[in-house]
XYZ file of C-alpha atoms in Angstrom:
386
model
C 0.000 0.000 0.000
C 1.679 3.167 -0.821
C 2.060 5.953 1.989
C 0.948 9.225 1.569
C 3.518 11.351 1.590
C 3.417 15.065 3.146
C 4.420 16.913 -0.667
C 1.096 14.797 -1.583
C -1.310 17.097 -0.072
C -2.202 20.435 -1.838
C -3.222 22.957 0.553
C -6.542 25.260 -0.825
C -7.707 28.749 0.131
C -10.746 26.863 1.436
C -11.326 26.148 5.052
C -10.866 22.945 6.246
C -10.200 21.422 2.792
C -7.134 19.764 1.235
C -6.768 17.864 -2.031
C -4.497 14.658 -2.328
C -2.750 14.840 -5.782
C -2.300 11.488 -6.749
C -6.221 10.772 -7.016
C -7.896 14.391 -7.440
C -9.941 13.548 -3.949
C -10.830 16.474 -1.874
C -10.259 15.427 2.125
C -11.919 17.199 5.443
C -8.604 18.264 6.886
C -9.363 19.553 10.560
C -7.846 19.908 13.761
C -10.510 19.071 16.188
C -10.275 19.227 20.373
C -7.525 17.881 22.042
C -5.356 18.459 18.784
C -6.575 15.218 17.475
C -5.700 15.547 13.744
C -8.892 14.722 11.544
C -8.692 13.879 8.221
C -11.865 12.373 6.181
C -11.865 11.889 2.647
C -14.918 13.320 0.726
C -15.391 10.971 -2.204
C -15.286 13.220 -4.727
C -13.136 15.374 -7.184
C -15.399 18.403 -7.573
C -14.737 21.209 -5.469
C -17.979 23.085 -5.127
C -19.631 19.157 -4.272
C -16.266 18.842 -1.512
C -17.155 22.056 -0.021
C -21.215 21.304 0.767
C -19.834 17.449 1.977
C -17.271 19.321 4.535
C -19.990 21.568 5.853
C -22.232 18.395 5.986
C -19.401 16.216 7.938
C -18.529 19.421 10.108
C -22.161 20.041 11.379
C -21.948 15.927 11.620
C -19.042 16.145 13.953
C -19.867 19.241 16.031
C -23.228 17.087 16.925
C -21.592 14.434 17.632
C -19.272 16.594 20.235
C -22.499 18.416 21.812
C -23.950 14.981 22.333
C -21.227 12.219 22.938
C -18.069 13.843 24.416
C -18.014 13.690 28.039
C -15.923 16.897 28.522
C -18.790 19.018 26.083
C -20.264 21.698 27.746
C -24.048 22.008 27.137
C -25.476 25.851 27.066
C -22.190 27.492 27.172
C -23.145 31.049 25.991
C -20.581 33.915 24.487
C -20.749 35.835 27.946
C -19.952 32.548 29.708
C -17.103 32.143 27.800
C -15.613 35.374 28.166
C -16.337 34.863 32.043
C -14.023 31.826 31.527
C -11.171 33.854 29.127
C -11.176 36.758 32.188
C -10.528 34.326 34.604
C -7.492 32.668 32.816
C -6.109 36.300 32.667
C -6.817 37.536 35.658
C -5.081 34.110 36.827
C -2.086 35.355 34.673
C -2.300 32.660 32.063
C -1.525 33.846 28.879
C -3.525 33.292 25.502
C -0.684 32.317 23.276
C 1.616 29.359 24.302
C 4.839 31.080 22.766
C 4.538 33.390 25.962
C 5.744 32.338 28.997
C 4.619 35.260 31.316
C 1.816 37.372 31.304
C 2.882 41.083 31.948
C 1.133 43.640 33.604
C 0.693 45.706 31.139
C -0.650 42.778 28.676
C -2.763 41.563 31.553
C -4.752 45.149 31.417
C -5.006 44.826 27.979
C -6.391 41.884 27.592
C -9.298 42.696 30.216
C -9.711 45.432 27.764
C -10.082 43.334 24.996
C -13.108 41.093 26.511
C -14.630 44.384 27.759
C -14.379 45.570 24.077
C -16.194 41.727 23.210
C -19.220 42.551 25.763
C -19.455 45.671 24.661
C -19.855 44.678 20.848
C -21.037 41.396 20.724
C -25.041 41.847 19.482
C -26.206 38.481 21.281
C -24.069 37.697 24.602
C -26.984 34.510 25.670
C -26.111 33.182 22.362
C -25.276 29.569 22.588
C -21.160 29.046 20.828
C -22.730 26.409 18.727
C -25.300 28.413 17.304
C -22.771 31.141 16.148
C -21.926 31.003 12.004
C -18.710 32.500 10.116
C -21.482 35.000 8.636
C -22.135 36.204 12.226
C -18.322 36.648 13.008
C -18.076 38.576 9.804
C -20.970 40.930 10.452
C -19.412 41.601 13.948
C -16.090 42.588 12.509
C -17.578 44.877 9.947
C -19.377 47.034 11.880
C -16.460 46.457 14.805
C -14.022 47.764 11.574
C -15.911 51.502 11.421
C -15.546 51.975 15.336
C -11.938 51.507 16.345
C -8.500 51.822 15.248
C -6.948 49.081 12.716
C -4.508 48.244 15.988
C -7.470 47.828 18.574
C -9.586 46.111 16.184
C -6.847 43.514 14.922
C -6.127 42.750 18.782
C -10.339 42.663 19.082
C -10.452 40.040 15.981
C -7.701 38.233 17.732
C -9.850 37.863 21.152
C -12.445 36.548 19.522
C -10.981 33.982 17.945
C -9.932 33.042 21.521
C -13.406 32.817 22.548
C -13.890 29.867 20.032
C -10.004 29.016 20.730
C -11.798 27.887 23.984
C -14.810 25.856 22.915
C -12.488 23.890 20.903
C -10.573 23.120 24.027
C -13.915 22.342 25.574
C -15.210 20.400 23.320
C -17.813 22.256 22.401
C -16.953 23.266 18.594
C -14.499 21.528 15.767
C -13.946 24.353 13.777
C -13.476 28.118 14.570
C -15.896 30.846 12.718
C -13.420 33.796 12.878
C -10.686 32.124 11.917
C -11.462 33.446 8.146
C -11.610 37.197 9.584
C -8.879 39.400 7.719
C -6.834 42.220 9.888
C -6.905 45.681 9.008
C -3.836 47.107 7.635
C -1.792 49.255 10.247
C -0.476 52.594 8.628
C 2.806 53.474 9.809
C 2.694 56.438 11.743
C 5.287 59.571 10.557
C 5.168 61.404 13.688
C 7.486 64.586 13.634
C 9.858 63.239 16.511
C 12.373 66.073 18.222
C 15.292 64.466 19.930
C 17.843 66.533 21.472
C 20.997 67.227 19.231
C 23.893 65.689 21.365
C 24.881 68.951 23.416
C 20.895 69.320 24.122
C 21.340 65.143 25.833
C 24.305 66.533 27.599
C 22.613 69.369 28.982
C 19.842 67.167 30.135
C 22.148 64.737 32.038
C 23.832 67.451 33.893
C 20.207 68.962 34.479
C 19.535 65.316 35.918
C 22.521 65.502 38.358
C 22.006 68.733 39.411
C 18.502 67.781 41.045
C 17.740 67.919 44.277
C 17.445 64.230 45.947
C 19.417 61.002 46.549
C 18.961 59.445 43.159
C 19.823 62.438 40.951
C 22.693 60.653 40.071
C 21.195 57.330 39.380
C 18.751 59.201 37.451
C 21.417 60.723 35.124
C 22.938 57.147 34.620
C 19.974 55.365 33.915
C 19.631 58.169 30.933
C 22.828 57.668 30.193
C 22.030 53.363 29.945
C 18.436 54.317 28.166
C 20.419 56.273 25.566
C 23.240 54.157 24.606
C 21.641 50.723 24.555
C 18.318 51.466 23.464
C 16.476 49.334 25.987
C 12.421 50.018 26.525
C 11.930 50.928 30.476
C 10.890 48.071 31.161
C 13.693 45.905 29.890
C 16.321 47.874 31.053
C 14.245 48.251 34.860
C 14.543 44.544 35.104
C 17.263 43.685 33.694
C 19.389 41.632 36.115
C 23.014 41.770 36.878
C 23.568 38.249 35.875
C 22.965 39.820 32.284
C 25.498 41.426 31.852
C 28.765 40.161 30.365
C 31.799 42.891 30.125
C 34.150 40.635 28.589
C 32.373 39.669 25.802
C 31.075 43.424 25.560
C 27.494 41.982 25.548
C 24.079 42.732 27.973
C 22.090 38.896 27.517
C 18.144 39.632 27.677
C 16.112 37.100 28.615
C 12.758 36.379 27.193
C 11.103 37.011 30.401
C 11.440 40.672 30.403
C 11.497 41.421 26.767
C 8.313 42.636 24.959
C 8.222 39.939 22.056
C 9.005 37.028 24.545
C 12.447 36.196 22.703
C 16.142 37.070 23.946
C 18.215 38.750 22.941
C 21.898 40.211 22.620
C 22.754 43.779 23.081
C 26.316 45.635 22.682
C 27.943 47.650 25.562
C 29.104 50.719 23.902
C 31.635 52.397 25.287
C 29.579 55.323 26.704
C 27.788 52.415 28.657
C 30.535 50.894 29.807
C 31.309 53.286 32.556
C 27.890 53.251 33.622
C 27.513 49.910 34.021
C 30.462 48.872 35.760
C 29.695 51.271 38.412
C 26.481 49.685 38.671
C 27.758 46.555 39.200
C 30.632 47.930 41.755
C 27.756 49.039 44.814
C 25.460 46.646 46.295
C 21.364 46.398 45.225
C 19.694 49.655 46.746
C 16.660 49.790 44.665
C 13.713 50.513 46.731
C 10.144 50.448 46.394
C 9.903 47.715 43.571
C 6.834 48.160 42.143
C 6.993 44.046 40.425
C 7.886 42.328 43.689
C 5.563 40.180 45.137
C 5.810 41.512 49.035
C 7.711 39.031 51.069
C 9.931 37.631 48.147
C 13.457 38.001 47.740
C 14.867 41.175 46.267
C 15.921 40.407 43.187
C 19.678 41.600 41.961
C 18.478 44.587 39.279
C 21.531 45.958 37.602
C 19.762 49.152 37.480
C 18.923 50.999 40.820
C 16.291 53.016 39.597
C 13.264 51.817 36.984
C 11.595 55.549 35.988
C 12.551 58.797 35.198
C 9.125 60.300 35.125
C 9.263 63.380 37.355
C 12.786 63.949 37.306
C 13.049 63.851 33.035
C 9.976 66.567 33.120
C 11.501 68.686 35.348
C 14.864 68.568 33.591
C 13.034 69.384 29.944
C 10.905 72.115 31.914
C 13.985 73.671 33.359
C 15.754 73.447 29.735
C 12.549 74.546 27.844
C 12.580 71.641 25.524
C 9.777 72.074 22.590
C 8.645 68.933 23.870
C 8.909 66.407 27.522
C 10.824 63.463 26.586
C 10.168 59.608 27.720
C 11.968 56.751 28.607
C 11.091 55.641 24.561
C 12.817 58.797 22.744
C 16.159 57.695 24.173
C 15.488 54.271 22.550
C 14.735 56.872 18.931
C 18.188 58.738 19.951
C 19.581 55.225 19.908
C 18.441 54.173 16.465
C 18.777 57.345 14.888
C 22.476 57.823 15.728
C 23.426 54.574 14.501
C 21.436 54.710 11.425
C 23.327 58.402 10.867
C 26.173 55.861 11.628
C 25.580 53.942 9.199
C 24.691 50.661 10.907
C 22.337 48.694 8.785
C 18.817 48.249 9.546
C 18.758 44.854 9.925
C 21.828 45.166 12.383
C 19.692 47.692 14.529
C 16.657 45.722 14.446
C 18.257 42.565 16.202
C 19.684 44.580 18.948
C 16.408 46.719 19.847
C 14.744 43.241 19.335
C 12.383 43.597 16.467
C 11.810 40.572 14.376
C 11.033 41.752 10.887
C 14.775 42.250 9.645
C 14.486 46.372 9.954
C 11.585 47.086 8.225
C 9.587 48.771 10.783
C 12.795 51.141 10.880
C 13.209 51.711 7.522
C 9.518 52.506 7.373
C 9.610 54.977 10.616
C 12.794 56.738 9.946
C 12.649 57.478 6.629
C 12.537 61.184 7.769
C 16.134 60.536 9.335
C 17.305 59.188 5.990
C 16.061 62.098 3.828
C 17.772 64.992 6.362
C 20.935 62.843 6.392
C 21.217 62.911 3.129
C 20.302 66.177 2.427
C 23.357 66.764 4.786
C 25.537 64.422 2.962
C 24.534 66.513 -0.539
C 25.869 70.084 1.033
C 28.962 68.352 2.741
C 29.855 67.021 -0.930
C 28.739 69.958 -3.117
C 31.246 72.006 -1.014
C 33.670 69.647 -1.256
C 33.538 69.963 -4.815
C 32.686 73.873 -5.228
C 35.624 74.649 -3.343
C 39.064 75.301 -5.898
């Protein structure tokens, strides 16, 4: 009997349906609950015929689930299952497996999320069973003309959780959002001001000059925030065991990075200095706003997380056009090696984006077209001169 080999199997733009090669059949090719791989042939080599059989053998299977599996739920309504979702994330379980932790910050959002489902959903007693792909489409569409392309992509996403979770439950095979498109995110061109590199020194020696014990932590952790490129939160919780002077490299792990993924990061020399007198004094950090109370302290390398109050005094007292954040100095960072000339895709592993530098060659194309301007007037007077 011959096997069927993997290259045999020609996937289709049509849900739930594959065609095997060799014969011309058209298969039901679904992942049911439990991740129990289904695969059914349909007995025939028409496609409009395969696609009324798979609807036929999915309907088939999905009774057979309500009826026969012990672990179905009977009744289990779209509010009851966001009920379910909130408690997962208020339990800090995350919704995607590649994520280890569940952040504050994503924690918030994702309560924001269901509210955003309760809020928009037209029929919340609505049995999961009951609900079609034409009803998941006619939620997104008007969903589409009320929010953002960004809040309604992460909307789409939670509900496809919702079914995500009758699957699990046994109460549907198949998931009716799944064929929901995303809304294309424009790339914003904000006007950014960053501080020209006497304007940065100015603002560090602002920094010191405060009043309180921590002015000079506060200038350093600038200092780090500028020449690494690390968000806040990274860089707040990045431990000591990170860092690694003799190779010249700062080891993220996953845990505190935004994507979930380590990373490597170069110690530039302007870093240097700051570092190793962070790692010459003891721990002092106070006040941790992450620690659990009663657990260990944990060994930050940086002894201060925020800037907040000190950074707006320091632009107030400078008159900057505009109050900087903890972000811009992760801009400065890109923007001076990209005036560098560091390539994209060089920049984009160390501030940990995973699209090879296109988000950066999207956002600072701005930077690109002043530089170069720059570059033409540096040349022409090269030339113009005798």
């Amino acid at each position: 009997m011959k096997t069927k080999r993997k290259s045999d199997w020609q996937k289709l733009p049509h849900q739930s349906l594959r065609r095997y090669r060799p014969t011309g059949v058209y298969y039901l090719w679904k992942r049911v609950g439990g991740g129990r791989q289904l695969r059914q042939s349909l007995q025939t080599t028409d496609l409009d015929v395969a696609r009324g059989k798979r609807d036929e053998a999915l309907r088939t299977h999905r009774a057979t689930a309500r009826a026969g599996t012990p672990m179905c739920l009977e009744g289990l309504t779209f509010a009851e299952a966001v009920a379910r979702l909130r408690e997962q994330v208020q339990s800090g379980v995350p919704w995607s497996l590649k994520k280890a932790v569940l952040k504050p910050r994503s924690l918030r959002f994702n309560l924001e999320l269901l509210d955003v489902l309760l809020r928009t959903w037209p029929n919340l007693e609505l049995d999961l069973r009951d609900i079609t792909s034409a009803d998941c489409r006619l939620w997104a569409a008007r969903l589409r003309g009320q929010y953002g392309a960004v809040r309604y992509n992460a909307s789409v996403g939670a509900l496809r959780r919702v079914f995500a979770l009758a699957i699990e439950l046994h109460v549907r095979v198949d998931n009716p959002a799944a064929q929901i498109g995303k809304a294309k995110v424009e790339v914003r061109r904000s006007d950014l001001w960053l501080p020209e590199p006497a304007q940065f020194d100015a603002l560090v020696a602002a920094l010191r000059g405060q009043r309180g014990a921590a002015n000079q932590d506060n200038a350093d952790f600038a200092l780090f925030l500028r020449w690494t490129g690390l968000r806040g939160f990274e860089a707040g919780h990045l431990p000591k065991s990170a860092v690694d002077l003799k190779a010249g490299l700062l080891r993220l792990p996953g845990s505190i990075t935004k994507n979930g993924r380590s990373r490597e990061v170069p110690i530039l020399p302007p870093a240097r200095a700051v570092i190793e007198r962070w790692l010459a004094t003891p721990n002092r950090r106070r006040g941790d706003y992450s620690r659990a109370p009663g657990s260990p302290r944990p060994d930050y390398l940086c002894p201060v997380w925020r800037l907040n109050g000190a950074l707006k005094s320091a632009c107030t007292k400078l008159q900057f056009p505009v109050r900087l954040s903890h972000h811009d100095f992760r801009h400065l960072f890109i923007t001076d090696l990209l005036k560098q000339g560091v390539e994209a895709a060089v920049i984009a592993r160390w501030v940990g984006h995973g699209d090879n530098g296109k988000l950066i060659r999207e956002t600072y194309t701005l930077v690109g077209e002043q530089w170069e301007r720059e570059e033409i007037e540096r040349v022409s007077a090269i030339y113009a001169s005798p």
